[in-house]
XYZ file of C-alpha atoms in Angstrom:
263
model
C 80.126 21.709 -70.629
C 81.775 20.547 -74.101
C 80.165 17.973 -76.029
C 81.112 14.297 -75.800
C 82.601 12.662 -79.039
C 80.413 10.087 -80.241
C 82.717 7.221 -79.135
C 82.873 8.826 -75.280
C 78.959 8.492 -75.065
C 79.034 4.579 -75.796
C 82.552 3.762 -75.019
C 81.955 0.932 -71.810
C 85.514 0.607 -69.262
C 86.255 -2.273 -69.661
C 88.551 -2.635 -66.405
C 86.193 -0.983 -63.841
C 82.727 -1.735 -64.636
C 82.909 -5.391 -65.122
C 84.156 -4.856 -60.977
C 80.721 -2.759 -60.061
C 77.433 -4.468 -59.034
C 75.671 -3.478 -62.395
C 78.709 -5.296 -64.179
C 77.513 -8.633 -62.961
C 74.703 -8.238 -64.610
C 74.345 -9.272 -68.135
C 74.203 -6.970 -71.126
C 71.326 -7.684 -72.214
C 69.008 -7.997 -68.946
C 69.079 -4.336 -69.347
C 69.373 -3.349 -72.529
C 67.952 -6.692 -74.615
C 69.043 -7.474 -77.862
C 70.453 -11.011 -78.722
C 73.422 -12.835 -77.596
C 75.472 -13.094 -80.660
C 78.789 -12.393 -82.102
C 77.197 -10.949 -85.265
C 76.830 -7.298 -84.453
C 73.517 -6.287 -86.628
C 72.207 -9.621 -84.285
C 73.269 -8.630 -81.163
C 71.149 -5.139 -81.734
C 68.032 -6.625 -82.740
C 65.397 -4.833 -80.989
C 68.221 -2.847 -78.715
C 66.725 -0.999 -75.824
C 68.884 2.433 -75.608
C 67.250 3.740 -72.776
C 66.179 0.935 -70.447
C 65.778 3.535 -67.446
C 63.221 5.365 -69.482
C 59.170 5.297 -68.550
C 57.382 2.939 -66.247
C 58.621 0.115 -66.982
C 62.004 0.941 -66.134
C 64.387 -1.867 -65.993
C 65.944 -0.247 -62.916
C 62.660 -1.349 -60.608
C 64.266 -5.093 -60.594
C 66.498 -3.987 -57.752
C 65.415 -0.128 -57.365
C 61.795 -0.896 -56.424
C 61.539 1.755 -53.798
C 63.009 4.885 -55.880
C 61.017 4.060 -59.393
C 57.514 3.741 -57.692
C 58.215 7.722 -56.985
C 58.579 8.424 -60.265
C 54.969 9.094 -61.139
C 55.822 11.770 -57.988
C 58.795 13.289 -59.220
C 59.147 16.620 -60.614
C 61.774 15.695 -62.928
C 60.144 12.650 -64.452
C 56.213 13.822 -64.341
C 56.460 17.195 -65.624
C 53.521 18.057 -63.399
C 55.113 21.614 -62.926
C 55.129 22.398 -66.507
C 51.426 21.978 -66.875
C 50.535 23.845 -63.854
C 51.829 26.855 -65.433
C 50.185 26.496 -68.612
C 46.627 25.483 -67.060
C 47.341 28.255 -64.671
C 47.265 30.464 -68.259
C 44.624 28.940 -69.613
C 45.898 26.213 -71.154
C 44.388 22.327 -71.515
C 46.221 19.513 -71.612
C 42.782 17.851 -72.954
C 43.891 20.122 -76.199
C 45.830 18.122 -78.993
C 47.882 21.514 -80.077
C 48.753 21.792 -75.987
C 49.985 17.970 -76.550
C 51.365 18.537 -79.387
C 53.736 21.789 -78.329
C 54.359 19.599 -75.102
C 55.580 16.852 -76.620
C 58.138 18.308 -79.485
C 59.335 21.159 -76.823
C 58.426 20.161 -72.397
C 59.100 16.592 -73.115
C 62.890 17.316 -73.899
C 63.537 18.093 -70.538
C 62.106 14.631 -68.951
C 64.515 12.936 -66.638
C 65.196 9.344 -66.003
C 66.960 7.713 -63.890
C 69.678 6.878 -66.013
C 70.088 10.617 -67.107
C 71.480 11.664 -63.586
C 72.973 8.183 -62.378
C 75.035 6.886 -65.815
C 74.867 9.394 -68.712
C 74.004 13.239 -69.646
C 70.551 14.021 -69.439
C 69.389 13.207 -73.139
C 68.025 16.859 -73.195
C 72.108 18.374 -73.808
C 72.923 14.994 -76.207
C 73.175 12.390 -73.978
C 76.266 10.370 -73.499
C 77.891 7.764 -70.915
C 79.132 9.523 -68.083
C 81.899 7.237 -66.532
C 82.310 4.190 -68.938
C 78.903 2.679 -67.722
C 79.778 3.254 -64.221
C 76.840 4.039 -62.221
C 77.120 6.918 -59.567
C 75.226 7.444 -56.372
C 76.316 10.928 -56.212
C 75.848 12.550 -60.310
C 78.532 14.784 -61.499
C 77.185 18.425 -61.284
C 78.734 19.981 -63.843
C 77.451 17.059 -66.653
C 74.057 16.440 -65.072
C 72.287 19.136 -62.565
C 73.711 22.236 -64.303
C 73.518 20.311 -67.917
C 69.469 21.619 -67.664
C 69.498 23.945 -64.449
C 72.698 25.907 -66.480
C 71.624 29.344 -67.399
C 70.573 31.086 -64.580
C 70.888 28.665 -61.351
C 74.657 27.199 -62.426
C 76.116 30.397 -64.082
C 74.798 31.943 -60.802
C 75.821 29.606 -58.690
C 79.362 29.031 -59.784
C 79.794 32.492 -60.954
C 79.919 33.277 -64.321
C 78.097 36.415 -64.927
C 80.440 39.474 -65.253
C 80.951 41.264 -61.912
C 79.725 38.580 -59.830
C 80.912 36.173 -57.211
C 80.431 32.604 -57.187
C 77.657 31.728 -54.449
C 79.446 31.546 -50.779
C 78.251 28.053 -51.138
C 80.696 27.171 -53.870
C 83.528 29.713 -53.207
C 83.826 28.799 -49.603
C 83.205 24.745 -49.213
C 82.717 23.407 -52.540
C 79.424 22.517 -52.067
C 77.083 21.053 -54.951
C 73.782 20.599 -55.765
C 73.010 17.520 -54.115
C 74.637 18.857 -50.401
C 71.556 20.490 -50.017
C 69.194 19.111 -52.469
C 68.891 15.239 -51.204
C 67.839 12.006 -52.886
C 64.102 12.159 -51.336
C 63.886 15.852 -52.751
C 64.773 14.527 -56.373
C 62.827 11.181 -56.317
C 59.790 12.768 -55.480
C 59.849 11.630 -51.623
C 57.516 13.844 -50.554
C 55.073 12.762 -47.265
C 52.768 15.213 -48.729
C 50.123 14.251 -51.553
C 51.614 14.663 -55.061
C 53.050 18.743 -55.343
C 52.013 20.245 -58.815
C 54.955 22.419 -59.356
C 58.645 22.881 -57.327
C 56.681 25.677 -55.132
C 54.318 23.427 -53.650
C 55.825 21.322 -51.534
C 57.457 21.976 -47.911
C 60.253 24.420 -48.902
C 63.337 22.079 -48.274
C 66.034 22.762 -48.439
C 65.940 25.137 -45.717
C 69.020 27.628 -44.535
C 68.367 26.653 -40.899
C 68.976 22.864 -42.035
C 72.704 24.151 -41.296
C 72.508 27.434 -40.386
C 70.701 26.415 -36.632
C 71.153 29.742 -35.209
C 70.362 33.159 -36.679
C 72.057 35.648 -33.873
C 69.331 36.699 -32.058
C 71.147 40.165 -31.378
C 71.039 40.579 -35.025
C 68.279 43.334 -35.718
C 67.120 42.423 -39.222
C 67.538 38.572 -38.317
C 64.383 39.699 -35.260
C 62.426 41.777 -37.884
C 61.991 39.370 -40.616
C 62.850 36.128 -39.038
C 59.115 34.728 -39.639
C 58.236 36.304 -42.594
C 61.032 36.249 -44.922
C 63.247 33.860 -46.457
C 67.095 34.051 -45.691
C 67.763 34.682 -49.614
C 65.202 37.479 -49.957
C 68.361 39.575 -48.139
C 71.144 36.859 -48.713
C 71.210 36.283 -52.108
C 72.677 38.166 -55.020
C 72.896 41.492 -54.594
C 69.861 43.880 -55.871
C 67.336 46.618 -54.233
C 66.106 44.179 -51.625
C 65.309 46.607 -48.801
C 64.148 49.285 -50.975
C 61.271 46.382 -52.373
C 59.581 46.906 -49.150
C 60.977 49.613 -47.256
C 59.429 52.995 -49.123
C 58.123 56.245 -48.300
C 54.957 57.655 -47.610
C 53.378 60.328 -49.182
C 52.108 63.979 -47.575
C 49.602 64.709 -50.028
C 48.207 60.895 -50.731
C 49.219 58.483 -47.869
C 50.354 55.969 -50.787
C 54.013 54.435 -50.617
C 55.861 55.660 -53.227
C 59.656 54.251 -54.353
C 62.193 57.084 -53.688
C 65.308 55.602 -55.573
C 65.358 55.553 -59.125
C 67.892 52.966 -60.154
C 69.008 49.776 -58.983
C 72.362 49.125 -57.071
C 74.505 45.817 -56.767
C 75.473 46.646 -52.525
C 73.702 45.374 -49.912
C-alpha cells in the first residue's frame, strides 16, 4: 500500500460528497471548530478524529453500532491483554500501561479508520474525498494492519505460493466472510476476551453446505477438525497427527524428517 501525499489525506471532493448523506451535514457538527472565513479561526479547538473514543460523534445517527464498541475487538483491545495477563502480566502495573499505551494502543480502531480514512496505525489519510463507505476498501483498511501474514497470504505474495482459492477464484474480500456484526462486536455471547473466544464464525459450511459424504477424510475428521487444518496452505498436516508407533516403547514417534509444501 503506498503512502498518501499529505494533500490526498485531507483533500475533501468537492463534487460527490456534498451529494452523500454525511455532506448535508455541517462541517463542524462533526469536527467543531468555528464558522469563519479566517482559517487559524475556523480551527480553533478542531476535532481531527471525531469517530475516536466514547463519545464518538458517529452515535448521533449510528446509535446501534457505537454502543458495541466497548464489545469490539478492534476498539477494546481486550485480546491484547488477555495474552499478556495470560503471561503474567497486570494491567494494574503502570510499566504494563505504559508499554500499552506507546506500542498496543497504535493499533486501536475507530470507526472512522475502516469507514472514511486509513487506519491511523499505517498514517492515516482520507480514503475517498470524505466519502463514507459501507463496504471499506481492503487493500487500504483490513490488510493496512492484518498485512503481513493474513494479506500477503491471502492475496499471495510469498514466493512459491498461490493466492488463497478465495481470492484467485471469486475475488472475494475480507468482509464476504467476515460481516459487520463480527467487526462491531455483535456477539449474543457475553463480552469474548480475545478473537478465539467467541463462536468461531465465519464458518466454511456458511457456504460450503455439503462436505461429500463419500469423501473418506471429510467422515474421519468431520467433527473434530477444522476445514483449514487440511485446506489451508500447504505444510505436514497429516504427518502432525498421523505417526508411528514404536516396538520397543509404545510412544508415537515422527518418521519424516523435513517438511514438504504437497498435500
Amino acid at each position: 500500500m503506498a503512502p498518501l501525499e499529505p494533500w490526498e489525506k485531507v483533500l475533501v471532493d468537492a463534487e460527490t460528497f456534498p451529494e452523500t448523506d454525511h455532506g448535508e451535514i455541517p462541517c463542524i457538527e462533526c469536527h467543531g471548530g468555528v464558522q469563519d472565513s479566517d482559517k487559524e479561526v475556523a480551527h480553533t479547538d478542531l476535532i481531527t478524529r471525531p469517530s475516536d473514543g466514547p463519545g464518538s460523534i458517529c452515535a448521533d445517527c449510528h446509535e446501534k453500532q457505537t454502543d458495541l464498541q466497548s464489545v469490539s475487538l478492534h476498539a477494546n483491545q481486550q485480546g491484547y491483554w488477555t495474552v499478556l495477563e495470560a503471561r503474567g502480566a497486570s494491567r494494574e502495573d503502570p510499566a504494563m500501561q505504559e508499554m500499552f499505551g506507546n506500542h498496543c494502543v497504535g493499533c486501536h480502531t475507530s470507526c472512522g479508520d475502516c469507514h472514511v480514512s486509513q487506519p491511523k496505525s499505517v498514517g492515516g489519510g482520507l480514503l475517498d474525498g470524505h466519502n463514507f463507505t459501507d463496504n471499506p476498501p481492503m487493500s487500504k483498511t483490513c490488510t493496512a494492519c492484518h498485512g503481513s501474514r493474513i494479506g500477503s497470504e491471502f492475496l499471495g505474495k510469498h514466493e512459491g505460493l498461490k493466492p488463497d482459492v478465495h481470492f484467485r477464484q471469486e475475488r472475494m474480500t475480507c468482509i464476504d466472510c467476515h460481516t459487520g456484526n463480527e467487526l462491531h462486536g455483535d456477539f449474543d455471547d457475553p463480552l469474548p476476551a480475545h478473537r478465539y473466544d467467541p463462536p468461531e464464525e465465519p464458518v466454511c459450511t456458511n457456504c460450503h453446505l455439503s462436505l461429500g459424504d463419500d469423501n473418506m477424510y471429510h467422515e474421519a475428521h468431520g467433527e473434530s477438525l477444522s476445514c483449514q487444518v487440511c485446506h489451508s496452505l500447504s505444510y505436514t498436516s497429516c504427518d502432525s497427527c498421523h505417526v508411528a508407533i514404536s516396538d520397543k516403547t509404545g510412544n508415537p514417534f515422527f518418521e519424516t524428517s523435513d517438511n514438504y509444501l504437497t498435500f
